mmCIF file of N, CA and C in Angstrom:
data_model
loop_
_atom_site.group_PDB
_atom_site.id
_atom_site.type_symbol
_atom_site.label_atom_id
_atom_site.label_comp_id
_atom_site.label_asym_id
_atom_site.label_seq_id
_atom_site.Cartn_x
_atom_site.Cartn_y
_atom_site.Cartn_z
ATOM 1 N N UNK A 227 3.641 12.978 -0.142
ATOM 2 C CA UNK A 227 2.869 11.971 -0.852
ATOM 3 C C UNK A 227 2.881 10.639 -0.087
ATOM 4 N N UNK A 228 3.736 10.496 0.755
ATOM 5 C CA UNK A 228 4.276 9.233 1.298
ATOM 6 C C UNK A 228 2.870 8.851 2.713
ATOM 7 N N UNK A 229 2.823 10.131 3.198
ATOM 8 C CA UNK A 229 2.068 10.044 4.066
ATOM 9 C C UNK A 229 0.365 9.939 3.215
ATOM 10 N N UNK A 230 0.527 10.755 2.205
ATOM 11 C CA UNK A 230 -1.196 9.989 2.013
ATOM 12 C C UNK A 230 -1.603 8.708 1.336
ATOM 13 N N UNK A 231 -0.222 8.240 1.109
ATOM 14 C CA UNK A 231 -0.429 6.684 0.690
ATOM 15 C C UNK A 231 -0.835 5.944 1.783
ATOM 16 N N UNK A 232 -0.071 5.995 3.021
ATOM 17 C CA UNK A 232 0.052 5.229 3.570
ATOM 18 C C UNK A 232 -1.619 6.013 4.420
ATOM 19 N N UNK A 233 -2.100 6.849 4.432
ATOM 20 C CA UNK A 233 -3.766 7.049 4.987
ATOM 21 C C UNK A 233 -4.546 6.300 4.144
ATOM 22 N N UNK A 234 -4.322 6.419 2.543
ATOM 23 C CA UNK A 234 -4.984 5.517 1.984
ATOM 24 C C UNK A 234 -5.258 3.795 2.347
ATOM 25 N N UNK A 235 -4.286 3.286 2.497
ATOM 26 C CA UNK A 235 -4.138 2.426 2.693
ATOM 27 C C UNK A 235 -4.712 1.402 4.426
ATOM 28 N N UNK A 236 -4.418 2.670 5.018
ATOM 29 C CA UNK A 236 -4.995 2.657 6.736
ATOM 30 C C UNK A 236 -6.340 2.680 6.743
ATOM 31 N N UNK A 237 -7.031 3.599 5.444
ATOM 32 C CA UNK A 237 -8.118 4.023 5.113
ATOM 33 C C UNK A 237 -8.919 2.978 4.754
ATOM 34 N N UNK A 238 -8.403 1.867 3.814
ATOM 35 C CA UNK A 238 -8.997 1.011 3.293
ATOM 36 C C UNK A 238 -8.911 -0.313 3.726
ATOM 37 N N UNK A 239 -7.892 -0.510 4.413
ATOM 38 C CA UNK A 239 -8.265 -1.526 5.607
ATOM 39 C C UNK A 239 -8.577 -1.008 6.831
ATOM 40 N N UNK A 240 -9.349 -0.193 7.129
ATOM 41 C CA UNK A 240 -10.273 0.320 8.281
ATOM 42 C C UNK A 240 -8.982 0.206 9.663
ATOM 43 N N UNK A 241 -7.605 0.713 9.391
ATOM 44 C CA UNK A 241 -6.605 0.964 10.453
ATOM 45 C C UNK A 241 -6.678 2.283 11.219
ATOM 46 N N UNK A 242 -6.445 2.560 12.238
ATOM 47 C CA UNK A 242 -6.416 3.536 13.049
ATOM 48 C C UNK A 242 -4.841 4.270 12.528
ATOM 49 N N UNK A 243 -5.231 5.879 12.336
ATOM 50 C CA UNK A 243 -4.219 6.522 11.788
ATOM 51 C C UNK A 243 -2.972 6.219 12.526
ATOM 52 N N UNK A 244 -1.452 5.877 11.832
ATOM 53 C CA UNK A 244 -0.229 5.692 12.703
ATOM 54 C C UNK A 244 -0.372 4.528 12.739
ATOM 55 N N UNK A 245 -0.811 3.590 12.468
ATOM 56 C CA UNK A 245 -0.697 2.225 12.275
ATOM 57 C C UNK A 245 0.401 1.569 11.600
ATOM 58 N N UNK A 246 0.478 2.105 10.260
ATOM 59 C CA UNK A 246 1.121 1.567 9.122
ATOM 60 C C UNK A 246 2.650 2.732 9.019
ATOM 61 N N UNK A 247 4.154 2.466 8.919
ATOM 62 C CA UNK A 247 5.121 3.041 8.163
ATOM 63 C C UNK A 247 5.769 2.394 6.772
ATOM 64 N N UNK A 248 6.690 3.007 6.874
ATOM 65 C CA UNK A 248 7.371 2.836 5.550
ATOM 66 C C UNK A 248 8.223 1.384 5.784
ATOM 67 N N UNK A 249 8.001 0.722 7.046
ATOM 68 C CA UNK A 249 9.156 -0.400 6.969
ATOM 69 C C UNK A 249 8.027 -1.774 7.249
ATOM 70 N N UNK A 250 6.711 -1.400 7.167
ATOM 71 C CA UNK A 250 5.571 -1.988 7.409
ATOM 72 C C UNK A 250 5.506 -3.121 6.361
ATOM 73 N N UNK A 251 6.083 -4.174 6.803
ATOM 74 C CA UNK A 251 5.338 -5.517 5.711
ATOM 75 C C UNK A 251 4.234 -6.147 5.499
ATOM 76 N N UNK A 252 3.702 -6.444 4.474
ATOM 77 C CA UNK A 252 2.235 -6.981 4.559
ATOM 78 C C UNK A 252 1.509 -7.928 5.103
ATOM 79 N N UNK A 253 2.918 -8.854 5.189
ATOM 80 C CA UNK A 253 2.621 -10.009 6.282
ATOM 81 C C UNK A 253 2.075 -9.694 7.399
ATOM 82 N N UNK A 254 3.070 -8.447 8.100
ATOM 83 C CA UNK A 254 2.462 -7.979 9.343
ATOM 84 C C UNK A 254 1.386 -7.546 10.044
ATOM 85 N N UNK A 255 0.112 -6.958 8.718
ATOM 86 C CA UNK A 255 -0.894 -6.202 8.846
ATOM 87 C C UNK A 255 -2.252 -7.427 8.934
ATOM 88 N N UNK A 256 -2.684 -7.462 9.633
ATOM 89 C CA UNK A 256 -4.018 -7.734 9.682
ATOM 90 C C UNK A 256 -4.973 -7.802 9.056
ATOM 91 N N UNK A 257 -5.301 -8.299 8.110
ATOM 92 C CA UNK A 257 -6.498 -8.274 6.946
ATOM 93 C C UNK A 257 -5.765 -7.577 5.399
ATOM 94 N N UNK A 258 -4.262 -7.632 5.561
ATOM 95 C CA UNK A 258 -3.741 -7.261 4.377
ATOM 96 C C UNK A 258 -3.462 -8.148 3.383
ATOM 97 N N UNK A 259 -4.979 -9.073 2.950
ATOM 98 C CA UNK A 259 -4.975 -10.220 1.689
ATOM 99 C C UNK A 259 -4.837 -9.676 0.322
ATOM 100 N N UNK A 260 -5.104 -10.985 -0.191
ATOM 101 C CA UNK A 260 -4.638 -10.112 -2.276
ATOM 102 C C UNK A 260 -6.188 -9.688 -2.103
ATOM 103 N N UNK A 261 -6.846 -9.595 -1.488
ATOM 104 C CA UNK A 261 -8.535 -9.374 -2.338
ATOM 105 C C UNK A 261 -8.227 -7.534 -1.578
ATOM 106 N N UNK A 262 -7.755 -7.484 -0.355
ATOM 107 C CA UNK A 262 -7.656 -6.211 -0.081
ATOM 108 C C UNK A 262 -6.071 -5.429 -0.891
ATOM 109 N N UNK A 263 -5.233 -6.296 -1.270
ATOM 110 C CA UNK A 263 -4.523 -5.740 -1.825
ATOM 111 C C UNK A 263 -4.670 -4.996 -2.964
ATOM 112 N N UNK A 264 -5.295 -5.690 -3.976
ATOM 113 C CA UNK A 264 -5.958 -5.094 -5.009
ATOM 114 C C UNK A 264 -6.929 -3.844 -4.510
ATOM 115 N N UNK A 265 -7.818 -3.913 -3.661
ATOM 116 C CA UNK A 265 -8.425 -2.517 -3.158
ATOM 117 C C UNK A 265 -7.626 -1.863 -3.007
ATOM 118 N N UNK A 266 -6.773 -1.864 -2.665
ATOM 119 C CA UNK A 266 -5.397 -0.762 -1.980
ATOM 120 C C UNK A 266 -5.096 -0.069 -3.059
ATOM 121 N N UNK A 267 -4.631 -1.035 -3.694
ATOM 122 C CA UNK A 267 -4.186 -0.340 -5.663
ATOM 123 C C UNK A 267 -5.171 0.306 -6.213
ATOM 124 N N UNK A 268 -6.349 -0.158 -6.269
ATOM 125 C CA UNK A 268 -7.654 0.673 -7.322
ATOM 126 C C UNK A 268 -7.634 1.744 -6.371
ATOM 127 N N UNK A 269 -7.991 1.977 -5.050
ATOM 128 C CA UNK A 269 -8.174 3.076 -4.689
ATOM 129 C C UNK A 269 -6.784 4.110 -4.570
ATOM 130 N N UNK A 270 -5.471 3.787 -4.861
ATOM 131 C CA UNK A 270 -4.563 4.556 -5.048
ATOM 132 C C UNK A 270 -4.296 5.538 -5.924
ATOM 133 N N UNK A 271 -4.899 4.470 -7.113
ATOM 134 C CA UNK A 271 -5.556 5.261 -8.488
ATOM 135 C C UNK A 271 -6.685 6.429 -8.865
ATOM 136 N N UNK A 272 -7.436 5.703 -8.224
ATOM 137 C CA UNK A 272 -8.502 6.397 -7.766
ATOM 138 C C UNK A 272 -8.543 7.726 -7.094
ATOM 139 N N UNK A 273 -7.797 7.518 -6.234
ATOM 140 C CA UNK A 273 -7.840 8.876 -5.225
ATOM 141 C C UNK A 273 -6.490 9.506 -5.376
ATOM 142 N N UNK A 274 -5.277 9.421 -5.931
ATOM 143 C CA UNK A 274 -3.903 10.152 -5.604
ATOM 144 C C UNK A 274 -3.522 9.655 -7.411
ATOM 145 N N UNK A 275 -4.548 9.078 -7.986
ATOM 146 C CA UNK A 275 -3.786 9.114 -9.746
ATOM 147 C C UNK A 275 -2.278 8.202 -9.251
ATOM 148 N N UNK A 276 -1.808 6.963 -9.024
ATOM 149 C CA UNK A 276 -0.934 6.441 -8.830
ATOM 150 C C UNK A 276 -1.406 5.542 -9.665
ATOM 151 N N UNK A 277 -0.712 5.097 -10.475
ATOM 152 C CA UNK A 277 -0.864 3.826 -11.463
ATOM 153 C C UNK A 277 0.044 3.081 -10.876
ATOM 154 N N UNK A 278 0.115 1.501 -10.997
ATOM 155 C CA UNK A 278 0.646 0.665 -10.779
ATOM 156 C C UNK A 278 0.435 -0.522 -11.674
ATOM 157 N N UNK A 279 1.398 -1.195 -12.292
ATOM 158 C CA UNK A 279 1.315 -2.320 -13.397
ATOM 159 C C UNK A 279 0.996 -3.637 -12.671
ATOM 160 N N UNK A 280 -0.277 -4.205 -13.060
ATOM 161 C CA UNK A 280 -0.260 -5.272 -12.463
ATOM 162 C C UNK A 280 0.680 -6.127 -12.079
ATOM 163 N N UNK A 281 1.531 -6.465 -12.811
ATOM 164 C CA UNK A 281 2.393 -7.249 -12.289
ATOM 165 C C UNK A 281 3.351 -7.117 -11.512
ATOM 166 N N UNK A 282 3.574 -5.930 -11.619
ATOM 167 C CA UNK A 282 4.834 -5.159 -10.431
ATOM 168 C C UNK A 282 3.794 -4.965 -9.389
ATOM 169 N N UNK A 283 2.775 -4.591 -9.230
ATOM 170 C CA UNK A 283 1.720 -4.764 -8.125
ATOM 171 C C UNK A 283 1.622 -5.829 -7.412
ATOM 172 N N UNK A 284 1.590 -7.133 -8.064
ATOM 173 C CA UNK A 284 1.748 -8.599 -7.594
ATOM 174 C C UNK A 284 2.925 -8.791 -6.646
ATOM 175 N N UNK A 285 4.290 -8.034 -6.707
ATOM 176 C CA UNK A 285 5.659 -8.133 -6.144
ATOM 177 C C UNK A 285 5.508 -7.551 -4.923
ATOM 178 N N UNK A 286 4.874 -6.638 -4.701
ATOM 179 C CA UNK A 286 4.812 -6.264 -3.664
ATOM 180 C C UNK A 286 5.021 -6.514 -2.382
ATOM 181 N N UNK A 287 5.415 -6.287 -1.205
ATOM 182 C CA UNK A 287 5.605 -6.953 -0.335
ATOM 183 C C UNK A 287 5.439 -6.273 1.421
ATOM 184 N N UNK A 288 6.006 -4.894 0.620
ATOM 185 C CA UNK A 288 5.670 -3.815 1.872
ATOM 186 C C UNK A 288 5.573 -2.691 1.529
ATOM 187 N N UNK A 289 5.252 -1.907 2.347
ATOM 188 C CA UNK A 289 5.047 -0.430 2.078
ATOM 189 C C UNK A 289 5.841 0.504 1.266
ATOM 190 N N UNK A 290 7.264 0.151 2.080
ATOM 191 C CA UNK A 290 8.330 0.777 1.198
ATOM 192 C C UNK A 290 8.425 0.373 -0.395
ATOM 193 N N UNK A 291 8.161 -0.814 -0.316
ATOM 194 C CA UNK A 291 8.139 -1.466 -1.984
ATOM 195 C C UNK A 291 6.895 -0.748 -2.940
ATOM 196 N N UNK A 292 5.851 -0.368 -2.008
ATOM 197 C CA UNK A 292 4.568 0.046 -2.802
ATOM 198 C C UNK A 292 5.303 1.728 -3.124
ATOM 199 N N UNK A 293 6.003 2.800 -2.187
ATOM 200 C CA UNK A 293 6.157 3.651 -2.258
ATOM 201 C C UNK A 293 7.602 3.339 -3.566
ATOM 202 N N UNK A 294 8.149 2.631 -3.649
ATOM 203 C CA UNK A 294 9.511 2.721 -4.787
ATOM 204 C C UNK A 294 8.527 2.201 -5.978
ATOM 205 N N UNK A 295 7.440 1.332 -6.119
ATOM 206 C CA UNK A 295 6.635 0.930 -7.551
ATOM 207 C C UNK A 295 6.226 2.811 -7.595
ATOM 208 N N UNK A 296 5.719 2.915 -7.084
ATOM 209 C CA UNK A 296 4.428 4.046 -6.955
ATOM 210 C C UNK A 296 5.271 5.453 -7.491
ATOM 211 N N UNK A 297 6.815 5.384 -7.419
ATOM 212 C CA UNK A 297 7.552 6.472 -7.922
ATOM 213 C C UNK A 297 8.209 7.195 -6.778
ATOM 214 N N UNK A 298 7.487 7.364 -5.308
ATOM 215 C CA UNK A 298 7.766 8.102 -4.695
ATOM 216 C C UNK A 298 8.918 7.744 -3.521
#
């Protein structure tokens, strides 16, 4: 599951596969704003049924943090 989060996510900020891991902070990424952050989340939902509570969504910070909200 870990790995199709993180395609999702490569997916939706238009990253070249292998871009993004699990120790990947958001700071680090390139076009990883709240307006794309929120895309990240709807389409998580969207495509892999991952709910996420807005506000624990807001905390976020890196990948690994999205994969411990996300359950996995």
């Amino acid at each position: 599951m870990r790995e199709k989060i993180i395609a999702v996510i490569e997916s939706t900020l238009n990253l070249p596969s292998g871009t993004l891991n699990e120790n990947t902070k958001i700071e680090e990424v390139e076009g990883w704003d709240s307006l794309a952050h929120v895309l990240i989340i709807g389409e998580l939902e969207s495509s892999l049924g991952i709910s996420i509570a807005l506000d624990e969504a807001i905390e976020i910070s890196s990948v690994k943090e999205l994969f411990e909200k996300a359950g996995v």
